[in-house]
Short mmCIF file of N, CA and C in Angstrom, two decimals:
data_model
loop_
_atom_site.label_atom_id
_atom_site.label_comp_id
_atom_site.label_asym_id
_atom_site.label_seq_id
_atom_site.Cartn_x
_atom_site.Cartn_y
_atom_site.Cartn_z
N UNK A 1 -5.89 -9.66 14.98
CA UNK A 1 -5.08 -10.33 14.01
C UNK A 1 -5.03 -9.56 12.68
N UNK A 2 -6.18 -9.08 12.25
CA UNK A 2 -6.21 -8.25 11.04
C UNK A 2 -5.40 -6.98 11.18
N UNK A 3 -5.50 -6.35 12.39
CA UNK A 3 -4.76 -5.10 12.62
C UNK A 3 -3.25 -5.36 12.52
N UNK A 4 -2.81 -6.48 13.04
CA UNK A 4 -1.36 -6.79 12.97
C UNK A 4 -0.94 -6.96 11.53
N UNK A 5 -1.76 -7.66 10.77
CA UNK A 5 -1.45 -7.87 9.35
C UNK A 5 -1.40 -6.54 8.62
N UNK A 6 -2.34 -5.67 8.91
CA UNK A 6 -2.38 -4.34 8.27
C UNK A 6 -1.11 -3.58 8.65
N UNK A 7 -0.73 -3.64 9.90
CA UNK A 7 0.51 -2.97 10.29
C UNK A 7 1.72 -3.50 9.59
N UNK A 8 1.79 -4.82 9.42
CA UNK A 8 2.87 -5.41 8.69
C UNK A 8 2.87 -4.95 7.28
N UNK A 9 1.66 -5.03 6.67
CA UNK A 9 1.56 -4.61 5.22
C UNK A 9 1.97 -3.16 5.06
N UNK A 10 1.48 -2.32 5.96
CA UNK A 10 1.85 -0.82 5.89
C UNK A 10 3.35 -0.69 6.05
N UNK A 11 3.92 -1.33 6.99
CA UNK A 11 5.36 -1.23 7.27
C UNK A 11 6.18 -1.75 6.05
N UNK A 12 5.69 -2.77 5.36
CA UNK A 12 6.42 -3.30 4.28
C UNK A 12 6.18 -2.48 3.01
N UNK A 13 4.94 -2.03 2.82
CA UNK A 13 4.67 -1.36 1.55
C UNK A 13 5.11 0.12 1.48
N UNK A 14 5.15 0.76 2.64
CA UNK A 14 5.57 2.23 2.62
C UNK A 14 6.95 2.38 1.96
N UNK A 15 7.96 1.68 2.37
CA UNK A 15 9.26 1.82 1.66
C UNK A 15 9.20 1.46 0.25
N UNK A 16 8.43 0.38 -0.09
CA UNK A 16 8.27 -0.01 -1.51
C UNK A 16 7.56 1.09 -2.32
N UNK A 17 6.48 1.63 -1.75
CA UNK A 17 5.70 2.67 -2.41
C UNK A 17 6.58 3.88 -2.73
N UNK A 18 7.46 4.21 -1.79
CA UNK A 18 8.31 5.37 -1.99
C UNK A 18 9.34 5.13 -3.14
N UNK A 19 9.64 3.87 -3.39
CA UNK A 19 10.58 3.53 -4.47
C UNK A 19 9.94 3.49 -5.82
N UNK A 20 8.58 3.30 -5.82
CA UNK A 20 7.89 3.18 -7.14
C UNK A 20 7.92 4.51 -7.81
N UNK A 21 8.43 4.57 -9.03
CA UNK A 21 8.50 5.81 -9.77
C UNK A 21 7.05 6.30 -10.09
N UNK A 22 6.90 7.63 -10.27
CA UNK A 22 5.60 8.25 -10.50
C UNK A 22 5.28 8.18 -11.97
N UNK A 23 5.42 6.96 -12.55
CA UNK A 23 5.00 6.74 -13.94
C UNK A 23 3.52 6.37 -13.93
N UNK A 24 2.93 6.24 -15.08
CA UNK A 24 1.51 5.88 -15.20
C UNK A 24 1.33 4.52 -14.46
N UNK A 25 2.19 3.62 -14.70
CA UNK A 25 2.06 2.29 -14.03
C UNK A 25 2.30 2.44 -12.55
N UNK A 26 3.28 3.24 -12.14
CA UNK A 26 3.50 3.46 -10.69
C UNK A 26 2.30 4.05 -10.01
N UNK A 27 1.72 5.09 -10.67
CA UNK A 27 0.51 5.72 -10.07
C UNK A 27 -0.61 4.69 -9.93
N UNK A 28 -0.80 3.80 -10.91
CA UNK A 28 -1.84 2.79 -10.85
C UNK A 28 -1.57 1.87 -9.64
N UNK A 29 -0.29 1.53 -9.44
CA UNK A 29 0.10 0.69 -8.31
C UNK A 29 -0.19 1.42 -6.99
N UNK A 30 0.12 2.67 -6.91
CA UNK A 30 -0.16 3.48 -5.74
C UNK A 30 -1.66 3.43 -5.46
N UNK A 31 -2.49 3.63 -6.43
CA UNK A 31 -3.92 3.63 -6.23
C UNK A 31 -4.41 2.29 -5.73
N UNK A 32 -3.92 1.23 -6.34
CA UNK A 32 -4.36 -0.13 -5.98
C UNK A 32 -3.95 -0.40 -4.55
N UNK A 33 -2.71 -0.14 -4.17
CA UNK A 33 -2.26 -0.37 -2.78
C UNK A 33 -3.04 0.51 -1.80
N UNK A 34 -3.28 1.73 -2.15
CA UNK A 34 -4.09 2.61 -1.31
C UNK A 34 -5.50 2.07 -1.08
N UNK A 35 -6.08 1.56 -2.18
CA UNK A 35 -7.42 0.98 -2.12
C UNK A 35 -7.44 -0.27 -1.20
N UNK A 36 -6.41 -1.07 -1.35
CA UNK A 36 -6.32 -2.28 -0.57
C UNK A 36 -6.23 -1.94 0.89
N UNK A 37 -5.38 -0.97 1.23
CA UNK A 37 -5.17 -0.61 2.64
C UNK A 37 -6.44 0.03 3.20
N UNK A 38 -7.13 0.89 2.42
CA UNK A 38 -8.34 1.47 2.87
C UNK A 38 -9.43 0.41 3.08
N UNK A 39 -9.56 -0.55 2.14
CA UNK A 39 -10.58 -1.57 2.25
C UNK A 39 -10.31 -2.48 3.51
N UNK A 40 -9.03 -2.78 3.74
CA UNK A 40 -8.64 -3.64 4.86
C UNK A 40 -8.83 -2.95 6.22
N UNK A 41 -8.69 -1.61 6.20
CA UNK A 41 -8.74 -0.84 7.50
C UNK A 41 -10.19 -0.53 7.82
N UNK A 42 -10.83 -1.49 8.47
CA UNK A 42 -12.26 -1.34 8.81
C UNK A 42 -12.38 -0.75 10.18
#
């Protein structure tokens, strides 16, 4: 169940991440999303 959720999250966030501009705030968002995905991917 967790794996399915992670797949959904990855599938939804990848296009969004690509749209986030590489501003300071965007980079912070990239780091947070990356940390969340890493923490969830056990």
